Amino acid sequence: MARRSVLASPMLLPLAAGIHPASAQPAGVVMDEMLIPGREPGMQLYLRNKRPEAQAPARPDRTILCVHGATYPASTTFDLPLSGVSWMDYMAGRGFDVWSLDLTGYGRSTRPPADQSPPPTRGEQAVADIAVALKHIREARGVAKTGLIGWSWGTTLVSRFAADNPALVDRLVLYAPLWLRDPNKRGAVPVPEGPLPAYRTVTRAQARERWMNGVPDNKRANLIPPGWYEYWADATFATDPEGSRQVPSVLRAPNGVLQDLREHWDAGRPFYDPAKITVPALLVLGEWDRDTPPSMATTLFPLLTNSPGKRLVMLAEGTHSIMLERNRGALFQAVQVFLEESFA
């Protein structure tokens, strides 16, 4: 217990509600950002990197790639400096070399044309994006493998990559893991009937309503400190210039994920085999998550039959987006304990 308490100590996580510009890095943390060639000619992927200023020699167990979910890019979720510190900053401040990837069609990566059919960024394509990003990271750092953190739909992508490429993955963090969906309880991402357009849109009001789904009425006022939601929304919606010009402004997200939901998670056909995960895995989520409810994590956990040191952590008073809420420190610390642990 004492060792876990030391590992989980919040090294640089002030929880005051102040907002700081993204350019103001915490002391001792440096940032790089880059566009790298994507999986197809003409495509580019946006990568962001946070690491200690006095960086030690690269280590596979200290190199991490963060992958986002179905709707919002990694750059404005994993690296949003609330109270001056983002989740990427927190990990970098503890000596980690942390990367985030915006998949094709998201954030600052290439957006396929709106008339594309079928919809872009299916699971197979997204896993190929991850492979491209990890190849770049391995070559840049000279490491043989890395850790992976996936959020929501991103958990299925990093799990599939790990199942197919066990020699390239050190460990997995599945934050708000997606698994087979109950036909009567499909969360906040319904799949419409018929052919899907390339993109769907979400307004700020819709995003907030989805965020608050499942939060008790008497807890809503204090879930997100003042100004945090608006700061997140400003940063996130600004990544879609075309959507920002609409009234009201919208964020476009590729519908490949909805096709995945239709063909896999609503059809009883998992996108990956959990038994093929042979690296340590952490499943972590908030108790009020309605997009990927706790029943998904408890169903998935026993299926990870070959994951050494696997564990499941449920956090109090948090939603699907707990990394952007008042209790985000509990998420950061729970994940950090796992990342800093030595596995045989």
mmCIF file of C-alpha atoms in Angstrom:
data_model
loop_
_atom_site.group_PDB
_atom_site.id
_atom_site.type_symbol
_atom_site.label_atom_id
_atom_site.label_comp_id
_atom_site.label_asym_id
_atom_site.label_seq_id
_atom_site.Cartn_x
_atom_site.Cartn_y
_atom_site.Cartn_z
ATOM 1 C CA MET A 1 0.000 0.000 0.000
ATOM 2 C CA ALA A 2 2.830 2.423 0.858
ATOM 3 C CA ARG A 3 4.475 1.901 -2.545
ATOM 4 C CA ARG A 4 1.222 2.575 -4.370
ATOM 5 C CA SER A 5 0.682 5.739 -2.353
ATOM 6 C CA VAL A 6 4.122 7.025 -3.352
ATOM 7 C CA LEU A 7 3.554 6.200 -7.021
ATOM 8 C CA ALA A 8 0.178 7.901 -7.028
ATOM 9 C CA SER A 9 1.340 11.140 -5.437
ATOM 10 C CA PRO A 10 0.101 14.123 -7.524
ATOM 11 C CA MET A 11 3.466 15.597 -8.510
ATOM 12 C CA LEU A 12 2.136 18.545 -10.489
ATOM 13 C CA LEU A 13 -1.649 18.533 -10.447
ATOM 14 C CA PRO A 14 -3.114 21.748 -9.024
ATOM 15 C CA LEU A 15 -6.887 21.436 -8.898
ATOM 16 C CA ALA A 16 -7.824 25.103 -8.769
ATOM 17 C CA ALA A 17 -10.154 26.114 -11.546
ATOM 18 C CA GLY A 18 -7.842 28.541 -13.322
ATOM 19 C CA ILE A 19 -7.476 28.410 -17.100
ATOM 20 C CA HIS A 20 -4.096 28.778 -18.770
ATOM 21 C CA PRO A 21 -3.208 29.081 -22.471
ATOM 22 C CA ALA A 22 -1.979 25.931 -24.194
ATOM 23 C CA SER A 23 1.352 27.588 -24.946
ATOM 24 C CA ALA A 24 2.192 27.952 -21.239
ATOM 25 C CA GLN A 25 3.991 24.697 -20.461
ATOM 26 C CA PRO A 26 4.594 23.576 -16.876
ATOM 27 C CA ALA A 27 8.168 24.033 -15.697
ATOM 28 C CA GLY A 28 10.418 21.266 -16.918
ATOM 29 C CA VAL A 29 8.065 20.040 -19.679
ATOM 30 C CA VAL A 30 8.638 20.713 -23.384
ATOM 31 C CA MET A 31 6.279 20.233 -26.326
ATOM 32 C CA ASP A 32 6.789 19.350 -29.982
ATOM 33 C CA GLU A 33 4.121 18.985 -32.640
ATOM 34 C CA MET A 34 4.391 17.655 -36.162
ATOM 35 C CA LEU A 35 2.556 16.448 -39.231
ATOM 36 C CA ILE A 36 3.827 13.106 -40.512
ATOM 37 C CA PRO A 37 2.897 11.289 -43.737
ATOM 38 C CA GLY A 38 -0.277 9.248 -43.292
ATOM 39 C CA ARG A 39 -1.156 5.766 -44.456
ATOM 40 C CA GLU A 40 -2.077 6.969 -47.960
ATOM 41 C CA PRO A 41 -0.410 9.481 -50.313
ATOM 42 C CA GLY A 42 -1.430 13.046 -49.571
ATOM 43 C CA MET A 43 -2.616 12.275 -46.035
ATOM 44 C CA GLN A 44 -1.010 13.742 -42.926
ATOM 45 C CA LEU A 45 -1.330 12.758 -39.280
ATOM 46 C CA TYR A 46 -0.965 15.237 -36.418
ATOM 47 C CA LEU A 47 1.282 14.100 -33.559
ATOM 48 C CA ARG A 48 1.972 16.016 -30.363
ATOM 49 C CA ASN A 49 4.754 15.186 -27.900
ATOM 50 C CA LYS A 50 5.302 16.176 -24.266
ATOM 51 C CA ARG A 51 8.449 15.113 -22.440
ATOM 52 C CA PRO A 52 10.772 16.200 -19.624
ATOM 53 C CA GLU A 53 13.126 19.033 -20.519
ATOM 54 C CA ALA A 54 16.011 17.033 -19.061
ATOM 55 C CA GLN A 55 15.073 13.880 -20.891
ATOM 56 C CA ALA A 56 16.709 10.606 -19.867
ATOM 57 C CA PRO A 57 17.559 7.888 -22.414
ATOM 58 C CA ALA A 58 14.413 6.532 -24.076
ATOM 59 C CA ARG A 59 12.747 3.520 -22.447
ATOM 60 C CA PRO A 60 9.883 1.413 -23.862
ATOM 61 C CA ASP A 61 8.091 1.458 -20.504
ATOM 62 C CA ARG A 62 8.308 5.258 -20.357
ATOM 63 C CA THR A 63 7.139 5.964 -23.935
ATOM 64 C CA ILE A 64 3.360 6.345 -24.365
ATOM 65 C CA LEU A 65 0.957 7.030 -27.243
ATOM 66 C CA CYS A 66 -2.548 8.360 -26.447
ATOM 67 C CA VAL A 67 -5.429 7.608 -28.852
ATOM 68 C CA HIS A 68 -8.798 9.377 -28.714
ATOM 69 C CA GLY A 69 -12.371 8.164 -29.096
ATOM 70 C CA ALA A 70 -15.183 8.480 -31.603
ATOM 71 C CA THR A 71 -15.828 12.223 -31.639
ATOM 72 C CA TYR A 72 -13.108 14.461 -30.185
ATOM 73 C CA PRO A 73 -9.393 14.698 -31.089
ATOM 74 C CA ALA A 74 -6.584 13.708 -28.728
ATOM 75 C CA SER A 75 -4.897 17.104 -28.876
ATOM 76 C CA THR A 76 -7.760 18.894 -27.020
ATOM 77 C CA THR A 77 -8.525 16.138 -24.518
ATOM 78 C CA PHE A 78 -5.298 14.454 -23.412
ATOM 79 C CA ASP A 79 -3.430 17.762 -23.684
ATOM 80 C CA LEU A 80 -5.872 20.422 -22.468
ATOM 81 C CA PRO A 81 -4.040 22.452 -19.765
ATOM 82 C CA LEU A 82 -6.765 22.832 -17.145
ATOM 83 C CA SER A 83 -5.364 24.579 -14.073
ATOM 84 C CA GLY A 84 -2.165 24.835 -16.099
ATOM 85 C CA VAL A 85 -1.648 21.073 -16.388
ATOM 86 C CA SER A 86 -2.919 18.546 -18.944
ATOM 87 C CA TRP A 87 -2.859 14.768 -18.556
ATOM 88 C CA MET A 88 0.096 14.657 -20.960
ATOM 89 C CA ASP A 89 1.861 17.277 -18.830
ATOM 90 C CA TYR A 90 1.242 15.192 -15.724
ATOM 91 C CA MET A 91 2.828 12.105 -17.271
ATOM 92 C CA ALA A 92 5.723 14.098 -18.746
ATOM 93 C CA GLY A 93 6.328 15.680 -15.358
ATOM 94 C CA ARG A 94 6.878 12.204 -13.960
ATOM 95 C CA GLY A 95 9.530 11.388 -16.548
ATOM 96 C CA PHE A 96 7.440 9.963 -19.401
ATOM 97 C CA ASP A 97 7.815 10.631 -23.133
ATOM 98 C CA VAL A 98 4.142 11.103 -24.066
ATOM 99 C CA TRP A 99 2.633 11.353 -27.539
ATOM 100 C CA SER A 100 -0.913 11.923 -28.785
ATOM 101 C CA LEU A 101 -2.378 11.151 -32.206
ATOM 102 C CA ASP A 102 -5.282 12.752 -34.038
ATOM 103 C CA LEU A 103 -6.628 10.019 -36.316
ATOM 104 C CA THR A 104 -7.492 10.736 -39.954
ATOM 105 C CA GLY A 105 -10.542 13.007 -40.097
ATOM 106 C CA TYR A 106 -10.020 14.386 -36.585
ATOM 107 C CA GLY A 107 -8.299 17.457 -35.148
ATOM 108 C CA ARG A 108 -5.409 18.709 -37.258
ATOM 109 C CA SER A 109 -4.952 15.532 -39.288
ATOM 110 C CA THR A 110 -6.154 15.315 -42.888
ATOM 111 C CA ARG A 111 -9.944 15.399 -43.261
ATOM 112 C CA PRO A 112 -11.190 13.268 -46.177
ATOM 113 C CA PRO A 113 -13.791 15.000 -48.390
ATOM 114 C CA ALA A 114 -17.355 15.176 -47.102
ATOM 115 C CA ASP A 115 -18.679 13.314 -50.138
ATOM 116 C CA GLN A 116 -16.514 10.255 -49.474
ATOM 117 C CA SER A 117 -18.348 6.946 -49.468
ATOM 118 C CA PRO A 118 -18.189 4.734 -47.471
ATOM 119 C CA PRO A 119 -17.564 6.918 -44.416
ATOM 120 C CA PRO A 120 -13.872 7.453 -43.558
ATOM 121 C CA THR A 121 -11.787 6.187 -40.656
ATOM 122 C CA ARG A 122 -13.155 2.710 -40.091
ATOM 123 C CA GLY A 123 -11.480 0.697 -37.363
ATOM 124 C CA GLU A 124 -9.049 -1.005 -39.728
ATOM 125 C CA GLN A 125 -7.995 2.372 -41.132
ATOM 126 C CA ALA A 126 -7.616 3.871 -37.653
ATOM 127 C CA VAL A 127 -5.418 0.952 -36.545
ATOM 128 C CA ALA A 128 -3.299 1.596 -39.643
ATOM 129 C CA ASP A 129 -2.956 5.246 -38.518
ATOM 130 C CA ILE A 130 -1.743 4.031 -35.129
ATOM 131 C CA ALA A 131 0.793 1.755 -36.820
ATOM 132 C CA VAL A 132 2.170 4.708 -38.815
ATOM 133 C CA ALA A 133 2.408 6.901 -35.710
ATOM 134 C CA LEU A 134 4.105 4.194 -33.645
ATOM 135 C CA LYS A 135 6.635 3.494 -36.385
ATOM 136 C CA HIS A 136 7.552 7.187 -36.330
ATOM 137 C CA ILE A 137 7.879 7.165 -32.523
ATOM 138 C CA ARG A 138 9.965 3.992 -32.410
ATOM 139 C CA GLU A 139 12.361 5.351 -35.025
ATOM 140 C CA ALA A 140 12.529 8.811 -33.410
ATOM 141 C CA ARG A 141 13.271 7.402 -29.971
ATOM 142 C CA GLY A 142 15.066 4.184 -30.816
ATOM 143 C CA VAL A 143 12.725 2.001 -28.733
ATOM 144 C CA ALA A 144 11.414 -1.426 -29.680
ATOM 145 C CA LYS A 145 7.960 -0.969 -28.168
ATOM 146 C CA THR A 146 5.718 1.581 -26.431
ATOM 147 C CA GLY A 147 2.774 1.779 -24.080
ATOM 148 C CA LEU A 148 -0.700 2.662 -25.391
ATOM 149 C CA ILE A 149 -3.552 4.605 -23.800
ATOM 150 C CA GLY A 150 -6.916 4.454 -25.561
ATOM 151 C CA TRP A 151 -10.096 6.337 -24.660
ATOM 152 C CA SER A 152 -13.549 4.922 -25.525
ATOM 153 C CA TRP A 153 -13.526 3.787 -29.186
ATOM 154 C CA GLY A 154 -9.770 4.270 -29.000
ATOM 155 C CA THR A 155 -9.594 1.356 -26.541
ATOM 156 C CA THR A 156 -10.770 -0.987 -29.288
ATOM 157 C CA LEU A 157 -8.132 0.361 -31.671
ATOM 158 C CA VAL A 158 -5.168 0.060 -29.305
ATOM 159 C CA SER A 159 -6.396 -3.379 -28.212
ATOM 160 C CA ARG A 160 -6.587 -4.558 -31.809
ATOM 161 C CA PHE A 161 -3.076 -3.234 -32.468
ATOM 162 C CA ALA A 162 -1.752 -4.967 -29.344
ATOM 163 C CA ALA A 163 -3.487 -8.226 -30.255
ATOM 164 C CA ASP A 164 -1.961 -8.161 -33.749
ATOM 165 C CA ASN A 165 1.474 -6.786 -32.716
ATOM 166 C CA PRO A 166 2.321 -8.039 -29.215
ATOM 167 C CA ALA A 167 6.067 -7.484 -29.707
ATOM 168 C CA LEU A 168 5.503 -3.742 -30.254
ATOM 169 C CA VAL A 169 3.445 -2.996 -27.127
ATOM 170 C CA ASP A 170 4.684 -2.689 -23.542
ATOM 171 C CA ARG A 171 1.318 -2.249 -21.774
ATOM 172 C CA LEU A 172 -2.259 -1.064 -22.364
ATOM 173 C CA VAL A 173 -4.480 1.456 -20.603
ATOM 174 C CA LEU A 174 -8.133 1.109 -21.620
ATOM 175 C CA TYR A 175 -9.858 4.248 -20.337
ATOM 176 C CA ALA A 176 -13.660 3.933 -20.637
ATOM 177 C CA PRO A 177 -13.403 0.652 -22.578
ATOM 178 C CA LEU A 178 -15.957 -0.066 -25.288
ATOM 179 C CA TRP A 179 -17.350 -3.598 -25.574
ATOM 180 C CA LEU A 180 -20.458 -5.234 -27.034
ATOM 181 C CA ARG A 181 -23.460 -2.949 -26.684
ATOM 182 C CA ASP A 182 -26.825 -3.936 -25.244
ATOM 183 C CA PRO A 183 -29.378 -3.513 -28.086
ATOM 184 C CA ASN A 184 -31.692 -1.738 -25.634
ATOM 185 C CA LYS A 185 -28.984 0.454 -24.060
ATOM 186 C CA ARG A 186 -26.661 1.783 -26.713
ATOM 187 C CA GLY A 187 -25.513 4.831 -24.856
ATOM 188 C CA ALA A 188 -25.202 8.303 -26.352
ATOM 189 C CA VAL A 189 -24.027 7.254 -29.828
ATOM 190 C CA PRO A 190 -27.022 5.759 -31.658
ATOM 191 C CA VAL A 191 -26.466 4.409 -35.169
ATOM 192 C CA PRO A 192 -29.085 5.573 -37.705
ATOM 193 C CA GLU A 193 -30.540 3.214 -40.263
ATOM 194 C CA GLY A 194 -29.439 3.215 -43.909
ATOM 195 C CA PRO A 195 -26.279 4.481 -45.627
ATOM 196 C CA LEU A 196 -24.106 6.737 -43.501
ATOM 197 C CA PRO A 197 -22.734 10.094 -44.683
ATOM 198 C CA ALA A 198 -19.006 10.723 -44.361
ATOM 199 C CA TYR A 199 -19.419 12.887 -41.249
ATOM 200 C CA ARG A 200 -21.857 13.529 -38.421
ATOM 201 C CA THR A 201 -22.005 16.821 -36.509
ATOM 202 C CA VAL A 202 -22.336 17.786 -32.860
ATOM 203 C CA THR A 203 -23.126 21.232 -31.444
ATOM 204 C CA ARG A 204 -21.766 22.595 -28.180
ATOM 205 C CA ALA A 205 -25.167 22.157 -26.555
ATOM 206 C CA GLN A 206 -25.376 18.535 -27.690
ATOM 207 C CA ALA A 207 -21.851 17.863 -26.447
ATOM 208 C CA ARG A 208 -22.681 19.206 -22.983
ATOM 209 C CA GLU A 209 -25.950 17.294 -22.800
ATOM 210 C CA ARG A 210 -24.165 14.060 -23.701
ATOM 211 C CA TRP A 211 -21.437 14.812 -21.150
ATOM 212 C CA MET A 212 -23.983 15.199 -18.329
ATOM 213 C CA ASN A 213 -25.926 12.050 -19.184
ATOM 214 C CA GLY A 214 -26.074 9.883 -16.067
ATOM 215 C CA VAL A 215 -24.845 12.524 -13.603
ATOM 216 C CA PRO A 216 -27.174 12.914 -10.589
ATOM 217 C CA ASP A 217 -28.952 16.265 -10.589
ATOM 218 C CA ASN A 218 -27.421 17.308 -7.269
ATOM 219 C CA LYS A 219 -23.884 16.662 -8.590
ATOM 220 C CA ARG A 220 -24.040 18.442 -11.930
ATOM 221 C CA ALA A 221 -23.163 21.942 -10.775
ATOM 222 C CA ASN A 222 -19.801 20.891 -9.348
ATOM 223 C CA LEU A 223 -18.766 18.217 -11.872
ATOM 224 C CA ILE A 224 -16.831 20.626 -14.116
ATOM 225 C CA PRO A 225 -15.119 23.667 -12.536
ATOM 226 C CA PRO A 226 -16.149 27.077 -13.900
ATOM 227 C CA GLY A 227 -14.744 27.835 -17.341
ATOM 228 C CA TRP A 228 -13.400 24.337 -18.041
ATOM 229 C CA TYR A 229 -16.204 23.244 -20.360
ATOM 230 C CA GLU A 230 -16.056 26.469 -22.382
ATOM 231 C CA TYR A 231 -12.273 26.222 -22.651
ATOM 232 C CA TRP A 232 -12.513 22.634 -23.884
ATOM 233 C CA ALA A 233 -15.286 23.508 -26.355
ATOM 234 C CA ASP A 234 -13.389 26.518 -27.744
ATOM 235 C CA ALA A 235 -10.241 24.447 -28.301
ATOM 236 C CA THR A 236 -12.054 21.423 -29.710
ATOM 237 C CA PHE A 237 -14.456 23.153 -32.091
ATOM 238 C CA ALA A 238 -11.610 25.347 -33.391
ATOM 239 C CA THR A 239 -9.987 22.214 -34.870
ATOM 240 C CA ASP A 240 -12.798 22.143 -37.483
ATOM 241 C CA PRO A 241 -12.690 25.469 -39.375
ATOM 242 C CA GLU A 242 -15.543 24.473 -41.687
ATOM 243 C CA GLY A 243 -17.799 23.456 -38.816
ATOM 244 C CA SER A 244 -16.891 26.618 -36.911
ATOM 245 C CA ARG A 245 -18.345 28.734 -39.742
ATOM 246 C CA GLN A 246 -21.791 27.197 -39.309
ATOM 247 C CA VAL A 247 -24.466 28.718 -37.063
ATOM 248 C CA PRO A 248 -24.572 27.311 -34.494
ATOM 249 C CA SER A 249 -21.012 26.091 -34.770
ATOM 250 C CA VAL A 250 -20.533 22.333 -35.048
ATOM 251 C CA LEU A 251 -17.758 19.789 -34.849
ATOM 252 C CA ARG A 252 -17.643 17.195 -37.611
ATOM 253 C CA ALA A 253 -16.593 13.643 -36.787
ATOM 254 C CA PRO A 254 -16.038 10.803 -39.284
ATOM 255 C CA ASN A 255 -18.771 8.180 -39.405
ATOM 256 C CA GLY A 256 -16.439 5.227 -39.845
ATOM 257 C CA VAL A 257 -16.900 4.599 -36.123
ATOM 258 C CA LEU A 258 -20.675 4.327 -36.571
ATOM 259 C CA GLN A 259 -20.134 1.724 -39.269
ATOM 260 C CA ASP A 260 -17.896 -0.106 -36.784
ATOM 261 C CA LEU A 261 -20.598 0.082 -34.126
ATOM 262 C CA ARG A 262 -23.154 -1.291 -36.569
ATOM 263 C CA GLU A 263 -21.011 -4.169 -37.841
ATOM 264 C CA HIS A 264 -19.204 -5.089 -34.625
ATOM 265 C CA TRP A 265 -20.354 -3.717 -31.293
ATOM 266 C CA ASP A 266 -24.112 -3.798 -32.000
ATOM 267 C CA ALA A 267 -23.884 -7.082 -33.918
ATOM 268 C CA GLY A 268 -22.148 -9.173 -31.261
ATOM 269 C CA ARG A 269 -18.918 -9.351 -33.311
ATOM 270 C CA PRO A 270 -15.950 -7.912 -31.361
ATOM 271 C CA PHE A 271 -13.356 -5.995 -33.356
ATOM 272 C CA TYR A 272 -10.565 -7.796 -31.510
ATOM 273 C CA ASP A 273 -10.045 -10.950 -29.424
ATOM 274 C CA PRO A 274 -9.246 -10.068 -25.779
ATOM 275 C CA ALA A 275 -7.513 -13.439 -25.320
ATOM 276 C CA LYS A 276 -4.827 -12.257 -27.759
ATOM 277 C CA ILE A 277 -3.819 -9.406 -25.439
ATOM 278 C CA THR A 278 -0.600 -10.662 -23.853
ATOM 279 C CA VAL A 279 0.620 -7.452 -22.182
ATOM 280 C CA PRO A 280 -0.463 -5.938 -18.847
ATOM 281 C CA ALA A 281 -3.781 -4.096 -19.180
ATOM 282 C CA LEU A 282 -5.581 -1.578 -16.996
ATOM 283 C CA LEU A 283 -9.311 -0.956 -17.431
ATOM 284 C CA VAL A 284 -10.382 2.321 -15.799
ATOM 285 C CA LEU A 285 -13.611 4.323 -15.938
ATOM 286 C CA GLY A 286 -15.930 6.662 -14.036
ATOM 287 C CA GLU A 287 -18.977 5.363 -12.221
ATOM 288 C CA TRP A 288 -21.334 7.706 -14.124
ATOM 289 C CA ASP A 289 -20.123 6.698 -17.597
ATOM 290 C CA ARG A 290 -23.149 6.139 -19.844
ATOM 291 C CA ASP A 291 -21.323 5.947 -23.186
ATOM 292 C CA THR A 292 -19.302 2.906 -22.089
ATOM 293 C CA PRO A 293 -21.028 1.855 -18.862
ATOM 294 C CA PRO A 294 -19.344 -0.219 -16.152
ATOM 295 C CA SER A 295 -21.103 -3.363 -17.399
ATOM 296 C CA MET A 296 -18.881 -3.264 -20.502
ATOM 297 C CA ALA A 297 -15.693 -3.194 -18.432
ATOM 298 C CA THR A 298 -16.842 -5.979 -16.115
ATOM 299 C CA THR A 299 -17.773 -8.125 -19.121
ATOM 300 C CA LEU A 300 -14.471 -7.485 -20.894
ATOM 301 C CA PHE A 301 -12.199 -7.943 -17.882
ATOM 302 C CA PRO A 302 -12.482 -11.752 -17.482
ATOM 303 C CA LEU A 303 -11.987 -12.184 -21.236
ATOM 304 C CA LEU A 304 -8.424 -10.827 -20.955
ATOM 305 C CA THR A 305 -7.261 -14.322 -20.061
ATOM 306 C CA ASN A 306 -3.628 -13.819 -21.129
ATOM 307 C CA SER A 307 -2.975 -10.324 -19.785
ATOM 308 C CA PRO A 308 -0.485 -10.498 -16.885
ATOM 309 C CA GLY A 309 -1.158 -8.073 -14.060
ATOM 310 C CA LYS A 310 -4.518 -6.988 -15.470
ATOM 311 C CA ARG A 311 -6.709 -4.821 -13.255
ATOM 312 C CA LEU A 312 -10.009 -2.974 -13.243
ATOM 313 C CA VAL A 313 -10.474 0.394 -11.502
ATOM 314 C CA MET A 314 -13.768 2.290 -11.168
ATOM 315 C CA LEU A 315 -13.538 5.921 -10.082
ATOM 316 C CA ALA A 316 -16.155 7.729 -8.025
ATOM 317 C CA GLU A 317 -18.104 10.720 -9.322
ATOM 318 C CA GLY A 318 -16.827 10.760 -12.881
ATOM 319 C CA THR A 319 -18.287 10.382 -16.356
ATOM 320 C CA HIS A 320 -16.962 9.227 -19.726
ATOM 321 C CA SER A 321 -14.905 12.445 -19.753
ATOM 322 C CA ILE A 322 -13.487 12.315 -16.238
ATOM 323 C CA MET A 323 -10.064 13.419 -17.547
ATOM 324 C CA LEU A 324 -11.616 16.895 -18.021
ATOM 325 C CA GLU A 325 -13.551 17.028 -14.743
ATOM 326 C CA ARG A 326 -12.948 18.021 -11.134
ATOM 327 C CA ASN A 327 -11.953 14.468 -10.177
ATOM 328 C CA ARG A 328 -9.485 13.985 -13.022
ATOM 329 C CA GLY A 329 -6.658 13.639 -10.494
ATOM 330 C CA ALA A 330 -8.038 10.259 -9.448
ATOM 331 C CA LEU A 331 -7.786 9.056 -13.062
ATOM 332 C CA PHE A 332 -4.286 10.421 -13.563
ATOM 333 C CA GLN A 333 -3.011 8.826 -10.372
ATOM 334 C CA ALA A 334 -4.670 5.440 -10.944
ATOM 335 C CA VAL A 335 -3.154 5.248 -14.420
ATOM 336 C CA GLN A 336 0.241 6.477 -13.201
ATOM 337 C CA VAL A 337 0.463 3.682 -10.626
ATOM 338 C CA PHE A 338 -0.016 1.192 -13.461
ATOM 339 C CA LEU A 339 2.420 2.937 -15.818
ATOM 340 C CA GLU A 340 5.177 3.104 -13.196
ATOM 341 C CA GLU A 341 4.808 -0.476 -12.015
ATOM 342 C CA SER A 342 7.428 -3.018 -13.025
ATOM 343 C CA PHE A 343 6.099 -6.174 -14.672
ATOM 344 C CA ALA A 344 8.107 -9.348 -15.104
#
